[in-house]
Amino acid sequence: MLWNCKPQARAFRYVGHKDVVTSVQFSPLGNLLASASRDRTVRLWIPDKRGKSSEFKAHTAPVRSVDFSADGQFLATASEDKSIKVWNMYRQRFLYSLYRHTHWVRCAKFSPDGRLIVSCSEDKTIKIWDTTNKQCVNNFSDSVGFANFVDFNPNGTCIASAGSDHTVKIWDIRVNKLLQHYQVHSGGVNCVSFHPSGNYIITASSDGTLKILDLLEGRLIYTLQGHTGPVFTVSFSKGGELFSSGGADTQVLLWRTNFDYLNCKDMIKRNLKRLHFDSSPHLVDIYPRTPHPHEGKIETVEINPKLEVIDLQTASPPVVDILSFDSTTTTDTTVRTLPDKGEEINRYFLNPSLLSPDCSPAALKKKTEDMSDLPSESQRSIPLAVTDALEHIMEQLNVLTQTVSILEQRLTLTEDKLKDCLENQQRLFNVIQQKS
């Protein structure tokens, strides 16, 4: 669902997945929306009133997370088939898979510079991957529980994990060390989100609360209550002045922070200057080096908005259902209900990566405005449906080729393991014979 809160609350519901939707994320420019589902597919949506989408099929089990790289050129997906897959958004094609996890992969995230991917799995490990050589370059393991969620801090020097063992952990990937260990929740932690400054982190837990941690001081500063059940997700806005949370109580809550407002572009520029894997630590990067288990003795501020804030929105905001068909079957979409012509909605966005480099924003805007003047399918020399079908066939052939290659690799590994087992069995048999 895509929410437009001004001037009045209205939701646009995009229908296309055949099972539970597990993850959604906007591209950096906001012109595309990626979604993952238990139907084993990933969809790429254009967030407008037509809701056209492309469907990616390569995973063999439910997909748990999606994440765009900072430049919007790549998409990482994590699945219960124990793999992470990376897709090229320029051609909207599958690139490669990352295999080292031995259980379901819960989450995969790009580093701010796009050179690394961090993933967490129910095999109780967190792995760091190099996107250049497609190898696992680091591994963090936990003997107690597994991480439900993992993400990089804004400058890419640390990662935070949300644990099923009720903990939040901050790791420094340059020195491979656990920097901070927070035990502030009474239930599993499902999600975390860094403030753009990197000084604060907010956590969402199954105990029904959100908590804000001060990473520089190493302490809990706010406990937020508002959801009546487990809180599954939380996210800061780009500037950090707002954050939103969603829970099992079917509510999405929008919160305003009292932190200093930060210009997201300035923050990105500042962090990119220091994005080097071997660079010396910056003052902002140096968090306390000792674990910080917190007990109830520490004084924190507890906020319950239900006691202080009146919900001014209607209980049932108008919902526009947009039924999208996969590009494999048709190029059009069926809209059950359209908003008024005068209503302000998200304008049509084209994928900038599919345009030539000389396309300026003005040209993009003009192209957007002139979309209604495009020739109809009957006026084209080649029907659009045929073109889309051929492109989809090429994409599927590429996916099949990659899949066959992966199966061959797996078969080779299986044969090697079987050979080792037979050799070990023969050695054991020889030892037994010698003893007898």
Coordinates of C-alpha atoms in Angstrom, one line a residue:
M1 CA 0.0 0.0 0.0
L2 CA 1.2 3.5 -0.9
W3 CA 0.0 6.2 1.4
N4 CA -0.6 9.8 0.5
C5 CA -1.2 11.8 3.8
K6 CA -1.8 15.2 2.3
P7 CA -4.2 16.9 2.1
Q8 CA -6.2 13.9 3.3
A9 CA -5.2 10.4 4.0
R10 CA -5.6 8.1 1.0
A11 CA -4.1 4.8 0.3
F12 CA -3.3 3.1 -3.1
R13 CA -3.3 -0.6 -2.8
Y14 CA -1.3 -2.5 -5.5
V15 CA -2.5 -6.0 -6.1
G16 CA -0.4 -8.5 -8.0
H17 CA 1.4 -10.8 -5.5
K18 CA -0.3 -14.1 -4.9
D19 CA 0.9 -14.5 -1.3
V20 CA 2.1 -12.5 1.7
V21 CA 4.2 -9.5 0.9
T22 CA 7.3 -9.6 3.1
S23 CA 9.3 -6.5 2.2
V24 CA 9.0 -3.3 0.2
Q25 CA 11.5 -0.5 -0.6
F26 CA 11.7 2.6 -2.7
S27 CA 14.5 3.1 -5.1
P28 CA 16.9 6.0 -4.1
L29 CA 15.1 8.4 -6.5
G30 CA 11.6 7.2 -5.5
N31 CA 10.7 6.3 -9.1
L32 CA 10.5 2.6 -8.5
L33 CA 9.2 0.4 -5.7
A34 CA 10.4 -3.1 -5.1
S35 CA 8.5 -5.8 -3.2
A36 CA 9.2 -9.3 -2.1
S37 CA 6.6 -12.0 -1.4
R38 CA 6.1 -15.5 -0.2
D39 CA 4.9 -16.4 -3.7
R40 CA 8.7 -16.7 -4.5
T41 CA 8.7 -13.6 -6.7
V42 CA 10.0 -10.0 -6.7
R43 CA 8.1 -7.2 -8.3
L44 CA 9.2 -3.8 -9.5
W45 CA 6.4 -1.3 -9.5
I46 CA 6.0 2.2 -10.9
P47 CA 4.3 4.0 -8.1
D48 CA 1.5 5.8 -10.0
K49 CA -2.2 5.3 -10.5
R50 CA -1.6 2.7 -13.2
G51 CA 0.7 0.5 -11.1
K52 CA 2.5 -1.2 -13.9
S53 CA 4.9 -3.9 -12.6
S54 CA 7.6 -6.3 -13.7
E55 CA 7.9 -9.7 -12.1
F56 CA 11.3 -11.3 -11.3
K57 CA 11.4 -15.1 -10.9
A58 CA 14.6 -16.9 -9.8
H59 CA 14.2 -17.8 -6.2
T60 CA 12.8 -21.3 -5.4
A61 CA 11.4 -20.4 -2.0
P62 CA 9.7 -17.3 -0.3
V63 CA 11.6 -14.1 -0.7
R64 CA 12.2 -12.3 2.6
S65 CA 13.8 -8.9 1.7
V66 CA 14.6 -6.5 -1.1
D67 CA 17.2 -3.7 -1.1
F68 CA 18.4 -1.2 -3.7
S69 CA 22.0 -0.1 -3.9
A70 CA 22.6 3.6 -3.2
D71 CA 22.9 4.4 -6.9
G72 CA 19.7 2.5 -7.8
Q73 CA 21.5 0.3 -10.3
F74 CA 21.3 -3.0 -8.4
L75 CA 18.7 -4.8 -6.3
A76 CA 19.6 -7.5 -3.7
T77 CA 17.0 -10.1 -2.7
A78 CA 17.2 -12.6 0.2
S79 CA 15.2 -15.8 0.3
E80 CA 14.4 -19.0 2.2
D81 CA 16.2 -20.9 -0.5
K82 CA 19.4 -20.0 1.4
S83 CA 20.6 -17.6 -1.3
I84 CA 21.0 -13.9 -2.0
K85 CA 20.5 -12.8 -5.6
V86 CA 21.6 -9.6 -7.2
W87 CA 19.7 -8.0 -10.1
N88 CA 20.7 -5.4 -12.6
M89 CA 18.1 -2.6 -12.7
Y90 CA 19.6 -1.2 -16.0
R91 CA 18.3 -4.2 -18.0
Q92 CA 16.2 -5.6 -15.2
R93 CA 18.0 -8.9 -15.4
F94 CA 19.4 -11.4 -12.9
L95 CA 23.1 -11.1 -12.3
Y96 CA 24.4 -13.6 -9.8
S97 CA 23.7 -15.6 -6.6
L98 CA 25.6 -15.7 -3.3
Y99 CA 25.6 -19.1 -1.6
R100 CA 27.2 -19.8 1.8
H101 CA 24.3 -19.7 4.2
T102 CA 23.0 -23.1 5.5
H103 CA 19.6 -21.9 6.5
W104 CA 16.9 -19.4 5.5
V105 CA 18.3 -15.9 4.7
R106 CA 16.3 -13.3 6.5
C107 CA 17.8 -10.1 5.2
A108 CA 20.4 -8.7 2.8
K109 CA 21.5 -5.0 2.5
F110 CA 23.9 -3.1 0.4
S111 CA 26.6 -0.9 2.0
P112 CA 26.3 2.8 1.2
D113 CA 29.1 2.6 -1.4
G114 CA 27.6 -0.5 -3.0
R115 CA 30.8 -2.5 -2.7
L116 CA 29.6 -4.8 0.1
I117 CA 26.4 -6.7 1.0
V118 CA 25.6 -7.8 4.5
S119 CA 23.2 -10.7 5.1
C120 CA 21.8 -12.6 8.1
S121 CA 20.4 -16.0 8.3
E122 CA 18.7 -18.5 10.6
D123 CA 22.0 -20.4 10.6
K124 CA 23.0 -17.9 13.3
T125 CA 25.6 -16.1 11.1
I126 CA 26.0 -12.6 9.6
K127 CA 28.1 -12.6 6.4
I128 CA 29.8 -9.7 4.6
W129 CA 30.0 -10.2 0.8
D130 CA 32.3 -8.4 -1.7
T131 CA 30.2 -7.5 -4.8
T132 CA 33.3 -7.3 -7.0
N133 CA 34.6 -10.9 -6.6
K134 CA 31.2 -12.2 -5.3
Q135 CA 32.9 -13.9 -2.3
C136 CA 32.2 -13.9 1.4
V137 CA 34.9 -11.8 3.0
N138 CA 33.7 -11.8 6.6
N139 CA 31.6 -13.8 9.0
F140 CA 30.1 -13.0 12.4
S141 CA 28.5 -15.9 14.3
D142 CA 26.2 -16.0 17.4
S143 CA 25.7 -19.1 19.6
V144 CA 22.5 -17.9 21.2
G145 CA 20.0 -16.7 18.5
F146 CA 19.9 -15.6 14.9
A147 CA 19.5 -12.1 13.5
N148 CA 16.1 -11.1 12.1
F149 CA 17.4 -8.0 10.4
V150 CA 20.8 -6.4 9.6
D151 CA 21.9 -3.1 8.1
F152 CA 24.9 -0.8 7.6
N153 CA 25.3 2.5 9.4
P154 CA 25.2 5.6 7.2
N155 CA 29.0 5.7 6.6
G156 CA 29.4 2.0 6.1
T157 CA 31.9 1.3 8.8
C158 CA 29.6 -0.7 11.2
I159 CA 26.6 -3.0 11.0
A160 CA 23.7 -3.4 13.4
S161 CA 21.8 -6.7 13.9
A162 CA 18.4 -7.2 15.4
G163 CA 18.4 -10.5 17.3
S164 CA 15.8 -13.1 18.0
D165 CA 17.5 -13.3 21.4
H166 CA 16.1 -9.8 22.3
T167 CA 19.4 -8.1 21.6
V168 CA 20.7 -5.4 19.4
K169 CA 24.4 -5.6 18.4
I170 CA 26.7 -3.1 16.7
W171 CA 29.8 -4.6 14.9
D172 CA 32.8 -2.7 13.5
I173 CA 33.5 -4.5 10.1
R174 CA 37.0 -2.8 9.9
V175 CA 38.3 -4.5 13.0
N176 CA 35.8 -7.4 13.2
K177 CA 34.8 -6.5 16.7
L178 CA 31.5 -6.3 18.6
L179 CA 31.3 -2.7 19.8
Q180 CA 28.0 -2.5 21.6
H181 CA 25.5 -5.0 22.9
Y182 CA 22.1 -3.8 24.0
Q183 CA 19.6 -5.9 26.0
V184 CA 16.7 -3.5 26.2
H185 CA 13.8 -5.5 24.8
S186 CA 11.8 -8.3 26.4
G187 CA 11.0 -9.9 23.0
G188 CA 12.7 -10.6 19.8
V189 CA 14.0 -7.5 17.8
N190 CA 12.5 -7.5 14.3
C191 CA 14.0 -4.4 12.7
V192 CA 16.4 -1.5 13.3
S193 CA 17.0 1.8 11.5
F194 CA 19.9 4.2 11.7
H195 CA 19.3 7.9 12.0
P196 CA 21.0 9.7 9.0
S197 CA 23.6 11.2 11.4
G198 CA 24.6 7.7 12.5
N199 CA 24.4 8.7 16.2
Y200 CA 21.0 7.1 17.0
I201 CA 19.3 3.9 16.1
I202 CA 15.7 2.9 16.6
T203 CA 14.6 -0.7 17.2
A204 CA 11.2 -2.5 16.7
S205 CA 10.4 -5.5 18.8
S206 CA 7.9 -8.3 19.4
D207 CA 7.4 -6.9 22.9
G208 CA 5.2 -4.1 21.3
T209 CA 7.7 -1.3 21.8
L210 CA 10.0 0.9 19.9
K211 CA 13.3 2.1 21.5
I212 CA 15.8 4.8 20.5
L213 CA 19.4 4.2 21.5
D214 CA 22.1 6.9 21.6
L215 CA 25.1 5.2 20.1
L216 CA 27.6 7.8 21.1
E217 CA 26.7 7.6 24.8
G218 CA 25.8 3.9 24.6
R219 CA 22.5 4.1 26.3
L220 CA 18.7 3.8 25.8
I221 CA 17.0 7.2 25.7
Y222 CA 13.4 6.7 24.6
T223 CA 10.9 3.9 24.8
L224 CA 7.9 4.4 22.5
Q225 CA 4.5 2.7 23.0
G226 CA 1.7 2.9 20.5
H227 CA 1.3 -0.5 18.9
T228 CA -0.8 -3.1 20.7
G229 CA 1.1 -6.1 19.5
P230 CA 4.5 -7.0 18.0
V231 CA 6.2 -4.3 16.0
F232 CA 7.6 -5.7 12.7
T233 CA 9.2 -2.8 11.0
V234 CA 10.6 0.8 11.5
S235 CA 12.3 3.3 9.3
F236 CA 13.7 6.8 9.5
S237 CA 13.0 9.3 6.7
K238 CA 16.0 10.4 4.7
G239 CA 16.4 13.6 6.7
G240 CA 15.7 11.9 10.0
E241 CA 12.9 14.3 11.0
L242 CA 10.3 11.5 10.8
F243 CA 10.1 7.8 11.2
S244 CA 7.3 5.2 10.7
S245 CA 6.5 1.9 12.3
G246 CA 4.2 -1.0 11.4
G247 CA 3.0 -3.8 13.6
A248 CA 0.7 -6.8 13.9
D249 CA -2.1 -4.5 15.1
T250 CA -2.5 -3.6 11.3
Q251 CA -1.5 0.0 12.2
V252 CA 1.2 2.2 10.5
L253 CA 2.3 5.0 12.9
L254 CA 4.1 8.1 11.7
W255 CA 6.3 9.8 14.3
R256 CA 8.1 13.1 14.5
T257 CA 11.5 13.2 16.1
N258 CA 13.1 16.0 18.2
F259 CA 16.6 15.4 16.7
D260 CA 18.3 18.1 14.7
Y261 CA 17.0 18.2 11.1
L262 CA 19.6 17.0 8.7
N263 CA 19.8 17.6 5.0
C264 CA 19.9 14.1 3.5
K265 CA 22.0 15.3 0.5
D266 CA 24.6 16.8 2.8
M267 CA 24.7 13.7 4.9
I268 CA 25.3 11.5 1.9
K269 CA 28.1 13.8 0.6
R270 CA 29.7 13.8 4.0
N271 CA 29.6 10.0 4.4
L272 CA 30.8 9.3 0.8
K273 CA 34.0 11.3 1.5
R274 CA 34.9 8.7 4.2
L275 CA 33.7 5.6 2.4
H276 CA 36.9 3.6 2.2
F277 CA 37.2 0.2 3.7
D278 CA 40.7 0.8 5.0
S279 CA 40.3 4.4 6.0
S280 CA 41.2 5.5 9.6
P281 CA 38.3 5.9 12.0
H282 CA 36.5 9.2 12.1
L283 CA 35.5 10.7 15.4
V284 CA 31.9 10.0 14.7
D285 CA 32.7 6.4 14.0
I286 CA 34.3 5.7 17.3
Y287 CA 31.6 4.3 19.5
P288 CA 32.3 3.0 23.1
R289 CA 34.4 -0.1 22.8
T290 CA 32.8 -2.1 25.6
P291 CA 29.5 -4.0 25.7
H292 CA 26.5 -2.1 27.1
P293 CA 24.0 -4.4 28.7
H294 CA 21.2 -2.2 30.0
E295 CA 19.1 -2.8 33.1
G296 CA 16.0 -1.1 34.4
K297 CA 18.0 1.2 36.6
I298 CA 18.9 3.5 33.7
E299 CA 16.4 6.4 33.5
T300 CA 14.8 6.7 30.1
V301 CA 11.8 8.6 28.7
E302 CA 8.7 6.5 28.0
I303 CA 6.2 7.9 25.5
N304 CA 2.7 6.6 24.9
P305 CA 1.1 8.6 22.1
K306 CA -2.3 7.1 22.8
L307 CA -2.4 9.1 26.0
E308 CA -1.2 12.4 24.5
V309 CA -2.1 12.5 20.8
I310 CA -5.5 12.5 19.2
D311 CA -5.7 10.5 15.9
L312 CA -7.1 13.0 13.5
Q313 CA -7.3 10.6 10.6
T314 CA -10.4 8.7 9.8
A315 CA -10.6 5.1 10.9
S316 CA -11.1 3.9 7.3
P317 CA -9.3 6.2 4.8
P318 CA -10.4 5.8 1.2
V319 CA -8.4 3.1 -0.6
V320 CA -7.8 2.9 -4.3
D321 CA -7.4 -0.6 -5.5
I322 CA -4.9 -0.9 -8.5
L323 CA -4.8 -4.4 -10.0
S324 CA -1.6 -4.9 -11.9
F325 CA -0.9 -7.6 -14.4
D326 CA 2.6 -9.1 -15.0
S327 CA 4.3 -7.8 -18.1
T328 CA 4.5 -11.4 -19.3
T329 CA 0.7 -11.5 -19.9
T330 CA -0.2 -7.9 -20.8
T331 CA 1.3 -4.5 -20.9
D332 CA -1.7 -2.7 -19.6
T333 CA -3.2 -2.5 -16.1
T334 CA -6.8 -2.6 -14.9
V335 CA -7.8 0.1 -12.4
R336 CA -10.9 -0.6 -10.4
T337 CA -11.2 2.8 -8.9
L338 CA -9.5 6.0 -10.1
P339 CA -9.0 9.1 -8.0
D340 CA -10.4 12.4 -9.1
K341 CA -8.7 14.2 -12.0
G342 CA -7.8 17.1 -9.9
E343 CA -6.2 15.1 -7.1
E344 CA -2.5 15.4 -6.6
I345 CA -0.9 11.9 -6.8
N346 CA 2.6 10.7 -7.4
R347 CA 3.4 11.6 -11.0
Y348 CA 4.5 8.9 -13.5
F349 CA 8.2 8.0 -13.0
L350 CA 10.3 6.5 -15.7
N351 CA 13.3 4.3 -14.8
P352 CA 16.2 6.7 -15.2
S353 CA 18.6 3.8 -15.7
L354 CA 16.7 2.8 -18.9
L355 CA 17.2 6.3 -20.4
S356 CA 20.2 7.6 -22.2
P357 CA 22.7 9.6 -20.2
D358 CA 21.9 12.8 -22.0
C359 CA 18.3 12.8 -20.7
S360 CA 17.9 15.8 -18.5
P361 CA 15.4 16.2 -15.8
A362 CA 13.5 18.8 -17.9
A363 CA 13.4 16.3 -20.8
L364 CA 12.2 13.6 -18.4
K365 CA 9.4 15.9 -17.1
K366 CA 8.4 16.7 -20.6
K367 CA 8.4 13.0 -21.6
T368 CA 6.3 12.3 -18.5
E369 CA 3.7 15.0 -19.4
D370 CA 3.5 13.8 -23.0
M371 CA 2.9 10.2 -22.2
S372 CA -0.8 10.6 -23.0
D373 CA 0.3 11.6 -26.6
L374 CA 2.2 8.4 -27.2
P375 CA 0.9 6.4 -30.3
S376 CA -1.5 3.6 -29.5
E377 CA -0.5 0.0 -29.9
S378 CA -2.3 -0.2 -33.2
Q379 CA -0.2 2.6 -34.6
R380 CA 3.1 1.0 -33.8
S381 CA 5.1 -0.9 -36.4
I382 CA 5.7 -3.7 -33.9
P383 CA 3.0 -4.3 -31.3
L384 CA 4.2 -3.4 -27.8
A385 CA 2.9 -6.7 -26.4
V386 CA 5.1 -8.6 -28.9
T387 CA 8.2 -6.5 -27.9
D388 CA 7.5 -7.1 -24.2
A389 CA 7.0 -10.8 -24.7
L390 CA 10.3 -11.1 -26.6
E391 CA 12.1 -9.2 -24.0
H392 CA 10.6 -11.4 -21.3
I393 CA 11.6 -14.5 -23.2
M394 CA 15.2 -13.3 -23.3
E395 CA 15.2 -12.5 -19.6
Q396 CA 13.8 -16.0 -18.8
L397 CA 16.5 -17.6 -21.0
N398 CA 19.1 -15.7 -19.1
V399 CA 17.6 -16.8 -15.8
L400 CA 17.6 -20.4 -17.1
T401 CA 21.2 -20.2 -18.1
Q402 CA 22.2 -18.8 -14.7
T403 CA 20.2 -21.5 -13.0
V404 CA 21.8 -24.3 -15.0
S405 CA 25.2 -22.9 -14.1
I406 CA 24.3 -22.8 -10.4
L407 CA 23.0 -26.4 -10.6
E408 CA 26.3 -27.5 -12.2
Q409 CA 28.3 -25.8 -9.4
R410 CA 26.1 -27.4 -6.8
L411 CA 26.5 -30.8 -8.5
T412 CA 30.2 -30.4 -8.6
L413 CA 30.3 -29.6 -4.9
T414 CA 28.1 -32.5 -4.1
E415 CA 30.3 -34.9 -6.0
D416 CA 33.4 -33.6 -4.2
K417 CA 31.7 -34.0 -0.8
L418 CA 30.6 -37.5 -1.8
K419 CA 34.2 -38.4 -2.9
D420 CA 35.5 -37.1 0.4
C421 CA 33.0 -39.2 2.4
L422 CA 33.9 -42.3 0.4
E423 CA 37.6 -41.7 1.0
N424 CA 37.0 -41.2 4.8
Q425 CA 34.9 -44.3 4.9
Q426 CA 37.6 -46.3 3.2
R427 CA 40.2 -45.0 5.6
L428 CA 38.0 -45.9 8.5
F429 CA 37.4 -49.4 7.1
N430 CA 41.2 -49.9 6.7
V431 CA 41.8 -48.8 10.3
I432 CA 39.2 -51.3 11.6
Q433 CA 40.7 -54.1 9.5
Q434 CA 44.2 -53.4 10.9
K435 CA 43.0 -53.4 14.5
S436 CA 41.1 -56.6 14.0

